[in-house]
Short mmCIF file of C-alpha atoms and ligand atoms in Angstrom, two decimals:
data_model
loop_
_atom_site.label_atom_id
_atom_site.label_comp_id
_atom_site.label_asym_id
_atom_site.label_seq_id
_atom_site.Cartn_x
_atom_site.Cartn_y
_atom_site.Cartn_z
CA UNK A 285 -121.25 151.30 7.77
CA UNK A 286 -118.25 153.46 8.17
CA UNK A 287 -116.72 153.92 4.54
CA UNK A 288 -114.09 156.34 3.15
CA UNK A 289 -113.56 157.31 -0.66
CA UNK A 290 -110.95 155.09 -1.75
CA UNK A 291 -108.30 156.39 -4.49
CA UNK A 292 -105.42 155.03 -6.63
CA UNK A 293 -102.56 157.16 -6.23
CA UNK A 294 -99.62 155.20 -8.21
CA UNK A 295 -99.31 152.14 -10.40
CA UNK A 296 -96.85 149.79 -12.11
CA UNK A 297 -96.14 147.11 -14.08
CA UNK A 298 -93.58 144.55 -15.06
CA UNK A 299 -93.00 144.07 -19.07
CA UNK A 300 -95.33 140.95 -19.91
CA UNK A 301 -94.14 137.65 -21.62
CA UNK A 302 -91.45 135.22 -21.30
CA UNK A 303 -89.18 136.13 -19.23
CA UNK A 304 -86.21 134.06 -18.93
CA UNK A 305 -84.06 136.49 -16.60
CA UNK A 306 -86.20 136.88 -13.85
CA UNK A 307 -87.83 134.81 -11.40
CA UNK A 308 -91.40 135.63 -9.47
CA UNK A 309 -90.18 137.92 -6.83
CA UNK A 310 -88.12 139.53 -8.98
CA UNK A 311 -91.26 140.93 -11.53
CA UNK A 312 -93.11 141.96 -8.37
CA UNK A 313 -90.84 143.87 -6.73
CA UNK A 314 -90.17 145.22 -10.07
CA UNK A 315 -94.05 146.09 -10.54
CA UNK A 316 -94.52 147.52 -6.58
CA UNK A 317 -91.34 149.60 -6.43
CA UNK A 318 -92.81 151.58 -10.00
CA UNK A 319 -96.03 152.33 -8.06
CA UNK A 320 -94.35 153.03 -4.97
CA UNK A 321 -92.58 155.83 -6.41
CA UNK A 322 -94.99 156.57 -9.13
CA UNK A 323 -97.28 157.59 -5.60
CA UNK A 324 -93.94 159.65 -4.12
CA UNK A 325 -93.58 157.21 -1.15
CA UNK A 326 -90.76 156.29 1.04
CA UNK A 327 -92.20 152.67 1.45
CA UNK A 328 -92.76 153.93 5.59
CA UNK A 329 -96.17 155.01 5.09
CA UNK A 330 -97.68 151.56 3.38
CA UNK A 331 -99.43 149.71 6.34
CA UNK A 332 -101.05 146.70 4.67
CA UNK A 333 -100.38 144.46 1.20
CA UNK A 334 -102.74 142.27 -0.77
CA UNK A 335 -101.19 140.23 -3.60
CA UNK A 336 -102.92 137.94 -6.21
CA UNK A 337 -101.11 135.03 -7.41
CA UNK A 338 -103.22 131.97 -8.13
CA UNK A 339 -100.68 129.17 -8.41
CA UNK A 340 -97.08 129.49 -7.65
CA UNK A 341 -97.06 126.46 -5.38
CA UNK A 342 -97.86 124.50 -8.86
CA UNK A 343 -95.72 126.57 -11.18
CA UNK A 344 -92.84 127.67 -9.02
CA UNK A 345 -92.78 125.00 -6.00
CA UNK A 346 -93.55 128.22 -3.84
CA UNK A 347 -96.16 128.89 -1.35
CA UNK A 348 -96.82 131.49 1.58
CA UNK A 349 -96.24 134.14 -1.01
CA UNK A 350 -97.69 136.77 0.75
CA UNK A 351 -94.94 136.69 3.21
CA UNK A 352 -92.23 136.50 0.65
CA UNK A 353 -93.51 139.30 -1.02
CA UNK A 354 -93.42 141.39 2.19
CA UNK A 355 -89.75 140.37 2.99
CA UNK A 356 -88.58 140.69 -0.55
CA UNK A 357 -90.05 143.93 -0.92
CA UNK A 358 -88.60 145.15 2.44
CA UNK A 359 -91.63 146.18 4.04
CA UNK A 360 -91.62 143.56 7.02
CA UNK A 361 -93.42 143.34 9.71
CA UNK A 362 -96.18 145.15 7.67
CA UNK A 363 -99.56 142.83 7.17
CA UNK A 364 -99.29 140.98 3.58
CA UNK A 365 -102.46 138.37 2.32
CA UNK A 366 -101.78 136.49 -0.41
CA UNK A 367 -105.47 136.26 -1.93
CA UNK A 368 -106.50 133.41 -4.52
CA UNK A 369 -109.55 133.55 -6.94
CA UNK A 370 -108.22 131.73 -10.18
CA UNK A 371 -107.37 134.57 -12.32
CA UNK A 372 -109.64 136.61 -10.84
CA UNK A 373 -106.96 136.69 -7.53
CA UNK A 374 -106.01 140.26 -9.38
CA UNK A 375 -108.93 141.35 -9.34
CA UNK A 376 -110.22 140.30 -5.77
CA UNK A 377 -106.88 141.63 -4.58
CA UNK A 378 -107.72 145.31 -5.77
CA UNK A 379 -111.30 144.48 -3.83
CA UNK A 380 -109.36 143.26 -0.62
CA UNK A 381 -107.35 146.86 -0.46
CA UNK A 382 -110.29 148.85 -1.32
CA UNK A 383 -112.48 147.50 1.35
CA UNK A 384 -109.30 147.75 4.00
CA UNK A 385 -108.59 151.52 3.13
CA UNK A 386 -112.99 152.03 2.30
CA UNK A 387 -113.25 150.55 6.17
CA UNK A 388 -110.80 152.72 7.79
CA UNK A 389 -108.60 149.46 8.95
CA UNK A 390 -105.44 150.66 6.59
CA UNK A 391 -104.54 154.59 5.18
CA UNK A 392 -101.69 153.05 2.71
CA UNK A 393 -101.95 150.15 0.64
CA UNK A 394 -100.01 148.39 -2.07
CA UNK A 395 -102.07 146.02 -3.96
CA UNK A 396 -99.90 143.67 -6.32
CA UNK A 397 -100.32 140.64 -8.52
CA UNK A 398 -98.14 138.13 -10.00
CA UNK A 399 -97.36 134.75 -11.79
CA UNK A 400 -94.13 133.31 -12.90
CA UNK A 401 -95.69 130.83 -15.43
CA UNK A 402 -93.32 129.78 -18.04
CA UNK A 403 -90.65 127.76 -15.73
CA UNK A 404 -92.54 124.64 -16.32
CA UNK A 405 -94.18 122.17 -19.38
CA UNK A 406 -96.66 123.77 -21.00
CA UNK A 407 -98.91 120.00 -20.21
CA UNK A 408 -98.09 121.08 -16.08
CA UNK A 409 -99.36 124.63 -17.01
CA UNK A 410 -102.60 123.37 -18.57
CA UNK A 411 -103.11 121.71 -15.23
CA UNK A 412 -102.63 124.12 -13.05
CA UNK A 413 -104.46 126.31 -14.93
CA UNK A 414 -107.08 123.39 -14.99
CA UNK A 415 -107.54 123.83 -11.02
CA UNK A 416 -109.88 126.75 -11.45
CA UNK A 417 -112.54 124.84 -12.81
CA UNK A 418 -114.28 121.29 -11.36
CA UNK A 419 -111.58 119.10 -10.74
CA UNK A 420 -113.37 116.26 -10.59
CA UNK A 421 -116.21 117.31 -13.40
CA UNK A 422 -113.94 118.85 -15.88
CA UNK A 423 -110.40 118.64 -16.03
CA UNK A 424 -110.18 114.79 -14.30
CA UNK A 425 -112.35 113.72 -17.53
CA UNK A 426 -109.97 115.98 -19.75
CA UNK A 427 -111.74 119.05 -20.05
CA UNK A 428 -108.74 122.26 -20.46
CA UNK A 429 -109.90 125.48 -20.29
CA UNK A 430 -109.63 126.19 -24.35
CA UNK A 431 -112.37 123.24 -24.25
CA UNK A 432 -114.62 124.62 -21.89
CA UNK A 433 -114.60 128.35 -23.61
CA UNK A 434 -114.97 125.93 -26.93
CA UNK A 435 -118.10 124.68 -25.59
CA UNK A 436 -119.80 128.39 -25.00
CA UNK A 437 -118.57 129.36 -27.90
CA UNK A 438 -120.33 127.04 -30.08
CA UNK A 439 -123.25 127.55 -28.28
CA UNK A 440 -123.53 131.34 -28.90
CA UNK A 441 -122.62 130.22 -32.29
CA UNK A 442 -125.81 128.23 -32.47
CA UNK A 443 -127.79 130.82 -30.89
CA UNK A 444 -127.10 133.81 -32.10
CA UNK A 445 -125.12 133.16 -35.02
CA UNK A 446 -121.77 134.30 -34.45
CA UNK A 447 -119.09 133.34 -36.73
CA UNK A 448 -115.62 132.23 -36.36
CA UNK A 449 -114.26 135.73 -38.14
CA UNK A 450 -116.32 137.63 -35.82
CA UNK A 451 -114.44 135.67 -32.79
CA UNK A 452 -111.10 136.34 -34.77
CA UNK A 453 -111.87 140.29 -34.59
CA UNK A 454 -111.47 140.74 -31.38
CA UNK A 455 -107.72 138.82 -31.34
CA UNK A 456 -107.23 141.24 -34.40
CA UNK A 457 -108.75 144.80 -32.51
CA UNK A 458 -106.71 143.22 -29.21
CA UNK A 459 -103.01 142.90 -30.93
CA UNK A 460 -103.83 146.42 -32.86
CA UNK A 461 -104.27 147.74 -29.21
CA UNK A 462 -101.11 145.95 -27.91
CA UNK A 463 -98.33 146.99 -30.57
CA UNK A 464 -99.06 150.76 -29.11
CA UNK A 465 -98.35 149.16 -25.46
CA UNK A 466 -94.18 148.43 -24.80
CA UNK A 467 -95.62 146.12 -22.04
CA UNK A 468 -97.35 144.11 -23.69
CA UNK A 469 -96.26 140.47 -24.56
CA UNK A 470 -97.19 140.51 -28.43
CA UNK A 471 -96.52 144.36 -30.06
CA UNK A 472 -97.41 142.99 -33.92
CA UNK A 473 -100.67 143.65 -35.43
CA UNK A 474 -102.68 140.55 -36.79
CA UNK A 475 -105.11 140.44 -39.79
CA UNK A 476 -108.77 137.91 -39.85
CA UNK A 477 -106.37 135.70 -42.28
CA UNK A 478 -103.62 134.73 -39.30
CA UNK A 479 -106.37 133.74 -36.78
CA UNK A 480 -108.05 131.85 -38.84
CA UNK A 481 -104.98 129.71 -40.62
CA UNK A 482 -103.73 129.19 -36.58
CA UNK A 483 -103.56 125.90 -35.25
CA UNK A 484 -106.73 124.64 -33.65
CA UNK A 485 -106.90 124.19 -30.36
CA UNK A 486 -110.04 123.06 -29.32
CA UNK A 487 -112.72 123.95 -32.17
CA UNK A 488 -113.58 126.54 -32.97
CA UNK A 489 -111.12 128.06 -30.70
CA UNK A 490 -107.01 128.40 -32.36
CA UNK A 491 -104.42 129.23 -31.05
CA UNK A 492 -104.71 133.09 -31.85
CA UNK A 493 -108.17 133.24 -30.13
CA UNK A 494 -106.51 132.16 -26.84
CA UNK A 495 -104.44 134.33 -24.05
CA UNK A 496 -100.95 133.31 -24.11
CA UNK A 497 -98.98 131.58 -20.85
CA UNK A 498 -97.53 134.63 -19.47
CA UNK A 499 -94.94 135.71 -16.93
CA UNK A 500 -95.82 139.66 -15.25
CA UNK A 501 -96.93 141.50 -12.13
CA UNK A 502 -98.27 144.74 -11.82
CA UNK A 503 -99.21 146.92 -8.70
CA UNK A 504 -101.01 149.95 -7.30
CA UNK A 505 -101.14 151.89 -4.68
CA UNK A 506 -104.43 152.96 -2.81
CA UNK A 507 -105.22 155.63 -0.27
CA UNK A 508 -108.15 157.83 1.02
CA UNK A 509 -109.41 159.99 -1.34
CA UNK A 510 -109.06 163.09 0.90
CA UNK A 511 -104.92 162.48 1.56
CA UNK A 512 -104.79 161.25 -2.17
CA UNK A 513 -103.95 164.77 -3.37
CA UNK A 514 -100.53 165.31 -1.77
CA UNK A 515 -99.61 162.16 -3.54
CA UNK A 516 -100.76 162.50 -7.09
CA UNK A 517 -101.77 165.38 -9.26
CA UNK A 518 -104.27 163.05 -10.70
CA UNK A 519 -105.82 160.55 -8.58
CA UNK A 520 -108.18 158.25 -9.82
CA UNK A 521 -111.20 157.32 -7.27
CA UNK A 522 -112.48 153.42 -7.46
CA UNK A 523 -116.09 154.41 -7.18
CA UNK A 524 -117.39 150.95 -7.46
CA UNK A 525 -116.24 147.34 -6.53
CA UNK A 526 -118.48 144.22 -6.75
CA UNK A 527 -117.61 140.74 -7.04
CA UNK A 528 -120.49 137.88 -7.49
CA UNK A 529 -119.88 133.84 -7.49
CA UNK A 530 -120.95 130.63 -9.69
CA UNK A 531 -120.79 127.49 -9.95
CA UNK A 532 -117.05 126.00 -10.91
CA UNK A 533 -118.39 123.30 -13.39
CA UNK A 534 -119.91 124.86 -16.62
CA UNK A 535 -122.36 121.80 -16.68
CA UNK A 536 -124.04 123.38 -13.61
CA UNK A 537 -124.51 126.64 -15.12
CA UNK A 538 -128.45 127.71 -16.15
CA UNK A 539 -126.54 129.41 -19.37
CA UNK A 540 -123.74 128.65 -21.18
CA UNK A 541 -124.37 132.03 -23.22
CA UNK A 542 -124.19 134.06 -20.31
CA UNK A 543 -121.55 134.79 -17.47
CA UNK A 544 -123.96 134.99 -14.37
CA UNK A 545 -121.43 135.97 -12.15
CA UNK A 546 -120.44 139.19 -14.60
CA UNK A 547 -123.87 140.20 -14.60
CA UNK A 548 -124.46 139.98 -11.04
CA UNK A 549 -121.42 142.18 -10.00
CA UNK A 550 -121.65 144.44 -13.17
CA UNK A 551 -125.41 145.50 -12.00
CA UNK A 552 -124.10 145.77 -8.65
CA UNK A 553 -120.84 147.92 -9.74
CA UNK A 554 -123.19 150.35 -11.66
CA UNK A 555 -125.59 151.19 -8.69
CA UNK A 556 -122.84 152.16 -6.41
CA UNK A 557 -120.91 153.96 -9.13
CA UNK A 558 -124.03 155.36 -9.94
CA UNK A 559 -123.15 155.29 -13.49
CA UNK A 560 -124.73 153.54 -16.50
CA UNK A 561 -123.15 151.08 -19.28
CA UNK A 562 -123.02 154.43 -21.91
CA UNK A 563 -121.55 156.41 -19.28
CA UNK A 564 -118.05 154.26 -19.68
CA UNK A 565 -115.49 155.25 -22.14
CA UNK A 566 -112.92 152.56 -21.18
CA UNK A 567 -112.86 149.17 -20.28
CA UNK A 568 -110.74 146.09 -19.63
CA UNK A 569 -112.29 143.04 -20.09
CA UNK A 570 -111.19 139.29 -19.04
CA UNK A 571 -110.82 138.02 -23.07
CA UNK A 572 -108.83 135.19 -21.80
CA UNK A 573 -110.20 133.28 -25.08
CA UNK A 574 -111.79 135.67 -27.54
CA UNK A 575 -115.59 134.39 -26.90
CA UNK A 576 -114.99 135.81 -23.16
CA UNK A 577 -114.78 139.36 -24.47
CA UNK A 578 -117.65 138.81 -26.45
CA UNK A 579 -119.43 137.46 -24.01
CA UNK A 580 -117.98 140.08 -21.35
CA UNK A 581 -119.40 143.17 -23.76
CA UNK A 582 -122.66 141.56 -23.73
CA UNK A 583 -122.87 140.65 -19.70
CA UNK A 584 -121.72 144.24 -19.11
CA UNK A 585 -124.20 145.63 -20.67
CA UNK A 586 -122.46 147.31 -23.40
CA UNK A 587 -124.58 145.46 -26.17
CA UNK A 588 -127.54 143.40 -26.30
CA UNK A 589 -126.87 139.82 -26.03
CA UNK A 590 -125.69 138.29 -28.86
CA UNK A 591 -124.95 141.07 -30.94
CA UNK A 592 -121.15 141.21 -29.06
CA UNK A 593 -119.65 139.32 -32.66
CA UNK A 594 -121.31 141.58 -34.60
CA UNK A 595 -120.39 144.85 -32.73
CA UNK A 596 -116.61 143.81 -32.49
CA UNK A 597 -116.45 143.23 -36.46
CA UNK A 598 -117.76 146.35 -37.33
CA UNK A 599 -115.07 148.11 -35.30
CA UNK A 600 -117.19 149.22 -32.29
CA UNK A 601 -114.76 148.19 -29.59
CA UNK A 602 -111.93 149.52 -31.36
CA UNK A 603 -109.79 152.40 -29.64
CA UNK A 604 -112.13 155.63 -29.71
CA UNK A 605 -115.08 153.57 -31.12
CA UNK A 606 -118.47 153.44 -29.71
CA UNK A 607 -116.32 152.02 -26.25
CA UNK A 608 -112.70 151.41 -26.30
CA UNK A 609 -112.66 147.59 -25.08
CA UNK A 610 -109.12 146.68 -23.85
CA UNK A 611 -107.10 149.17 -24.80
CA UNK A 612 -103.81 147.66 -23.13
CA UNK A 613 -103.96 144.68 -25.63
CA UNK A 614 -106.28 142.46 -23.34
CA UNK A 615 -105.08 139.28 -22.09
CA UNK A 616 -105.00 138.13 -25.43
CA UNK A 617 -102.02 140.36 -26.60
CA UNK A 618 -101.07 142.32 -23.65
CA UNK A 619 -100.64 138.53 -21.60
CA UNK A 620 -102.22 136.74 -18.96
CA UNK A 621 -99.96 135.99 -15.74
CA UNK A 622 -102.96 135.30 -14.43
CA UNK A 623 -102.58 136.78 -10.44
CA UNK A 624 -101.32 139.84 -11.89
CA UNK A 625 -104.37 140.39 -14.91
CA UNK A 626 -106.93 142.25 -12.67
CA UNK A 627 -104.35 144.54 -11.49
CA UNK A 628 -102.78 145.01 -14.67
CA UNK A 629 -106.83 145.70 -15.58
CA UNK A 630 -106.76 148.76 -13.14
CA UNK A 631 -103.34 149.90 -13.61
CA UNK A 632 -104.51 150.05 -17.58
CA UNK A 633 -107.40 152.13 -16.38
CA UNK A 634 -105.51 154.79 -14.90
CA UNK A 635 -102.87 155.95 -17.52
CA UNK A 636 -106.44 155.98 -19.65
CA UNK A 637 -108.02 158.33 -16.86
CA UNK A 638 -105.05 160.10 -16.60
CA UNK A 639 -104.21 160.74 -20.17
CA UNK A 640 -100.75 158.93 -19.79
CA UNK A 641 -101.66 156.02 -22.49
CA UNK A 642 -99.42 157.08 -24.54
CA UNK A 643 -100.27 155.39 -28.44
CA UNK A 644 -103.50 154.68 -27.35
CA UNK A 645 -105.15 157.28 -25.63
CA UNK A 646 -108.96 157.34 -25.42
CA UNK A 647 -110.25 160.66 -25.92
CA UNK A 648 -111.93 162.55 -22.86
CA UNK A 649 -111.78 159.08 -20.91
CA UNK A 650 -113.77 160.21 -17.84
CA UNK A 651 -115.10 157.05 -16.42
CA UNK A 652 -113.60 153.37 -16.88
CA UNK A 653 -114.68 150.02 -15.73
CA UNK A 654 -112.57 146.20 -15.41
CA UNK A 655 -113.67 143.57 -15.73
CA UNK A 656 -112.01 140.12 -14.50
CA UNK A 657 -112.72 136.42 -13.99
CA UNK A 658 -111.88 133.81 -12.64
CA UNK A 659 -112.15 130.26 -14.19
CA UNK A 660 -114.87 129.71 -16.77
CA UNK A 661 -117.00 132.56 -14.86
CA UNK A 662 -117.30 131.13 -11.31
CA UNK A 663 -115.89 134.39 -9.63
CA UNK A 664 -116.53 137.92 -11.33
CA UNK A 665 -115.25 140.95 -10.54
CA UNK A 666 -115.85 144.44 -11.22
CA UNK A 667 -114.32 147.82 -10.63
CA UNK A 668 -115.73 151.73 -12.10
CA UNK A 669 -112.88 154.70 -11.65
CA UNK A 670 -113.38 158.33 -12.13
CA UNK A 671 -110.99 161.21 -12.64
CA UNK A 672 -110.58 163.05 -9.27
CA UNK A 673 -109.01 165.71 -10.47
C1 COA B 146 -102.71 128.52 -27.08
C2 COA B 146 -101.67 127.65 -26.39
C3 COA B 146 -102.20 126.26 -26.22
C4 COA B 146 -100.40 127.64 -27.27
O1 COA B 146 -99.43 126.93 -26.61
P1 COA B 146 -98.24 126.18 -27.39
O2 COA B 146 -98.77 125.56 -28.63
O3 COA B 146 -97.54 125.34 -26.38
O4 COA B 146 -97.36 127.40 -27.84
P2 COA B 146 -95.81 127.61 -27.59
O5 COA B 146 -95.61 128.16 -26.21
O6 COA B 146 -95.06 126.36 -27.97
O7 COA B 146 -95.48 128.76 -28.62
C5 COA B 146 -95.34 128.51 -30.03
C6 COA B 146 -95.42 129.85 -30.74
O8 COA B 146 -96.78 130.32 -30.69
C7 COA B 146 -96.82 131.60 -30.06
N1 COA B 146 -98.00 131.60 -29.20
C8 COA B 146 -98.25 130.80 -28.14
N2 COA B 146 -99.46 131.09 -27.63
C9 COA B 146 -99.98 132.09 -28.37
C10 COA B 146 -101.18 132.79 -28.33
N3 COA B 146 -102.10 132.52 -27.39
N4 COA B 146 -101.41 133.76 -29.24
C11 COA B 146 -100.47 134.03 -30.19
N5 COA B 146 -99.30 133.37 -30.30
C12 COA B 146 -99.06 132.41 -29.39
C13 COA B 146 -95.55 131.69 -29.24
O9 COA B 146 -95.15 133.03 -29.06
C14 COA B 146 -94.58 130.92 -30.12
O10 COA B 146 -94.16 131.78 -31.16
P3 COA B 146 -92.62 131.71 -31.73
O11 COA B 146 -92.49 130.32 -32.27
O12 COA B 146 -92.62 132.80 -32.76
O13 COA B 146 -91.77 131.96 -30.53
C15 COA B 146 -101.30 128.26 -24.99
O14 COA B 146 -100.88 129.59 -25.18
C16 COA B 146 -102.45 128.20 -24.03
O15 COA B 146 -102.70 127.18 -23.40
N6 COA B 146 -103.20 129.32 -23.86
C17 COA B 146 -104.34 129.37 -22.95
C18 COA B 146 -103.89 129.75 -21.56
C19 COA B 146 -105.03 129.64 -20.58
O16 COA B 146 -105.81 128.68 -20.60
N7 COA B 146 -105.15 130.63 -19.67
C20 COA B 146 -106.17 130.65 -18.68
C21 COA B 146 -107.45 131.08 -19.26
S1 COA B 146 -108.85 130.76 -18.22
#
């Protein structure tokens, strides 16, 4: 098989939250026109486009979105795939480019992701958001996501004995890590006390251990490694992508302690990156409710399972700890459009490999890793970057 290093050469973002102002096409344009010049391009030399978006047909009345973001961004007749994996479409959107520009098929290509969420009820949001698990199993009986990360929750509760403060330290480390990011949705550090006096949402889950509903795009652009250089002075190489599938309904699952899916791609991700779990120094993990994160530090391999809680209230995922673990804020304080979360992932990873996150800089950040789902687990996806330069 014919594949070429693959390298990201310039990223962008949108600022997260609720944006009244600005409509869909609007944020991504926004998002690819700061990685196009961020890479030094005209726009001329891009030959292909992948963008994530999971469900603007339900939140904006809008499909065919790959084609509007083509048009809108000026770049027709260029090739443009909208690509759909729950909020994991990010994430399998950065795969998509990788493996066109890895194969040889494209040289120059802008990977984007967006969702304009906040236009409609917050009951039609729930829905839609609803669609990425069992419709029939789960959400037609009433199961919401909040429930269904309720219900693994209290099952690593049971089994290995994590507490509700332990879940609450990772919404506090995640909004310390978002007020030193200007895009992040919520910039004000939290204490134990305010998670645990929110409102419940579905116990033992409130509201401050969920992701917020989030407007935002973000983008990158990709080329071969070996033309990389005359676009950035510090390109980042994606040295690993894997991506692994489960079942949609969590009833189906053979643990509810586990994401399968993360562990299959993570053990994948490592072998082709060649790297170990001690080798990262950054990572961006899906903590679309805080048990996620705890359950994404365990499935990475970061720490044994069940000792995530533990690790997380003693500080160990904390910026410069043992591993910094979402350093942009995480979904939980950074936001969650959820199309544009797996690119926002990568595009976090790169100011940290390049040294450019300003307030929050890991130290020596040489290798980083993201981490995104989709659903309650049913798609995973992984990605390891290195410093090229
Ligand atoms: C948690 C949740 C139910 C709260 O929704 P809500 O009660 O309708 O909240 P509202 O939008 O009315 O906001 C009320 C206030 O709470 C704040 N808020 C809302 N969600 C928040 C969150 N997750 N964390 C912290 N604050 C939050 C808002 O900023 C607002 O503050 P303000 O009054 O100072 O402006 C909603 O954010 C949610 O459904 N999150 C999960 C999204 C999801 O499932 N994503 C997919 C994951 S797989």
């Amino acid at each position: 098989m014919f594949m070429r290093k693959v390298a990201i050469v310039g990223v962008g973002m949108s600022k997260f939250g609720e944006d009244w102002k600005r409509g869909f096409r609007d944020l991504i344009l926004e998002a690819g026109r700061r990685a196009i010049e961020d890479a030094k391009l005209s726009g001329a030399e891009i030959d292909g486009m992948y963008c994530g978006t999971m469900a603007p047909g339900r939140l904006i009345g809008q499909e065919h979105a790959g084609a509007l973001l083509a048009d809108w961004m000026g770049l027709n007749p260029m090739p443009s795939t909208r690509v759909e994996a729950a909020c994991a479409s990010g994430g399998v959107a950065l795969r998509s480019g990788f493996l066109a520009v890895a194969s040889g098929h494209h040289d120059c290509v802008v990977v984007g992701g967006v969702e304009k969420m906040t236009d409609v009820p917050g009951a039609d949001v729930v829905s839609a958001l609803g669609g990425a698990g069992d419709q029939e199993w789960e959400l037609f009986p009433g199961a919401t996501f909040p429930g269904i990360y309720a219900l693994m929750a209290r099952r690593h509760m049971l089994e290995y004995g994590t507490t509700e403060e332990q879940l609450a330290a990772v919404a506090v480390k995640n909004h310390e890590n978002g007020s030193h990011n200007k895009y992040a949705q919520f910039q004000s550090p939290i204490t134990i006390d305010t998670v645990m006096k929110s409102k419940v949402v579905a116990s033992p889950l409130k509201v401050f251990d969920c992701s917020p509903v989030t407007d935002g795009a973000a983008a990158l652009v990709l080329m071969p490694l070996d033309k990389a250089k005359q676009h950035s002075d510090k390109p980042i190489e994606i040295v690993a992508s894997a991506q692994a599938s489960d079942t949609l309904a969590l009833h189906d699952r053979k643990s509810l302690t586990s994401v399968w899916a993360t562990e299959v791609a993570a053990k994948k991700a490592y072998e082709m990156a060649k790297v170990k779990p001690k080798d990262i120094s950054v990572a961006e993990v899906h903590d679309c409710f805080t048990i996620a994160e705890i359950l994404a530090i365990e499935d990475l391999g970061f720490f044994k399972k069940g000792e995530g809680g533990k690790a997380t209230a003693e500080g160990r995922t904390a910026l410069n700890a043992d591993i910094s673990i979402n350093t942009s804020g995480g979904l939980k304080a950074c936001g969650h459009p959820v199309g544009a979360t797996g690119v926002k992932q990568a595009v976090e990873v790169t100011w940290q490999l390049r040294g450019e996150a300003n307030g929050r800089q890991v130290k020596e950040a040489e290798v980083g890793l993201t981490h995104n789902v989709g659903g309650s687990g049913a798609t995973a996806v992984v990605h390891i970057m290195k410093r090229a330069y």
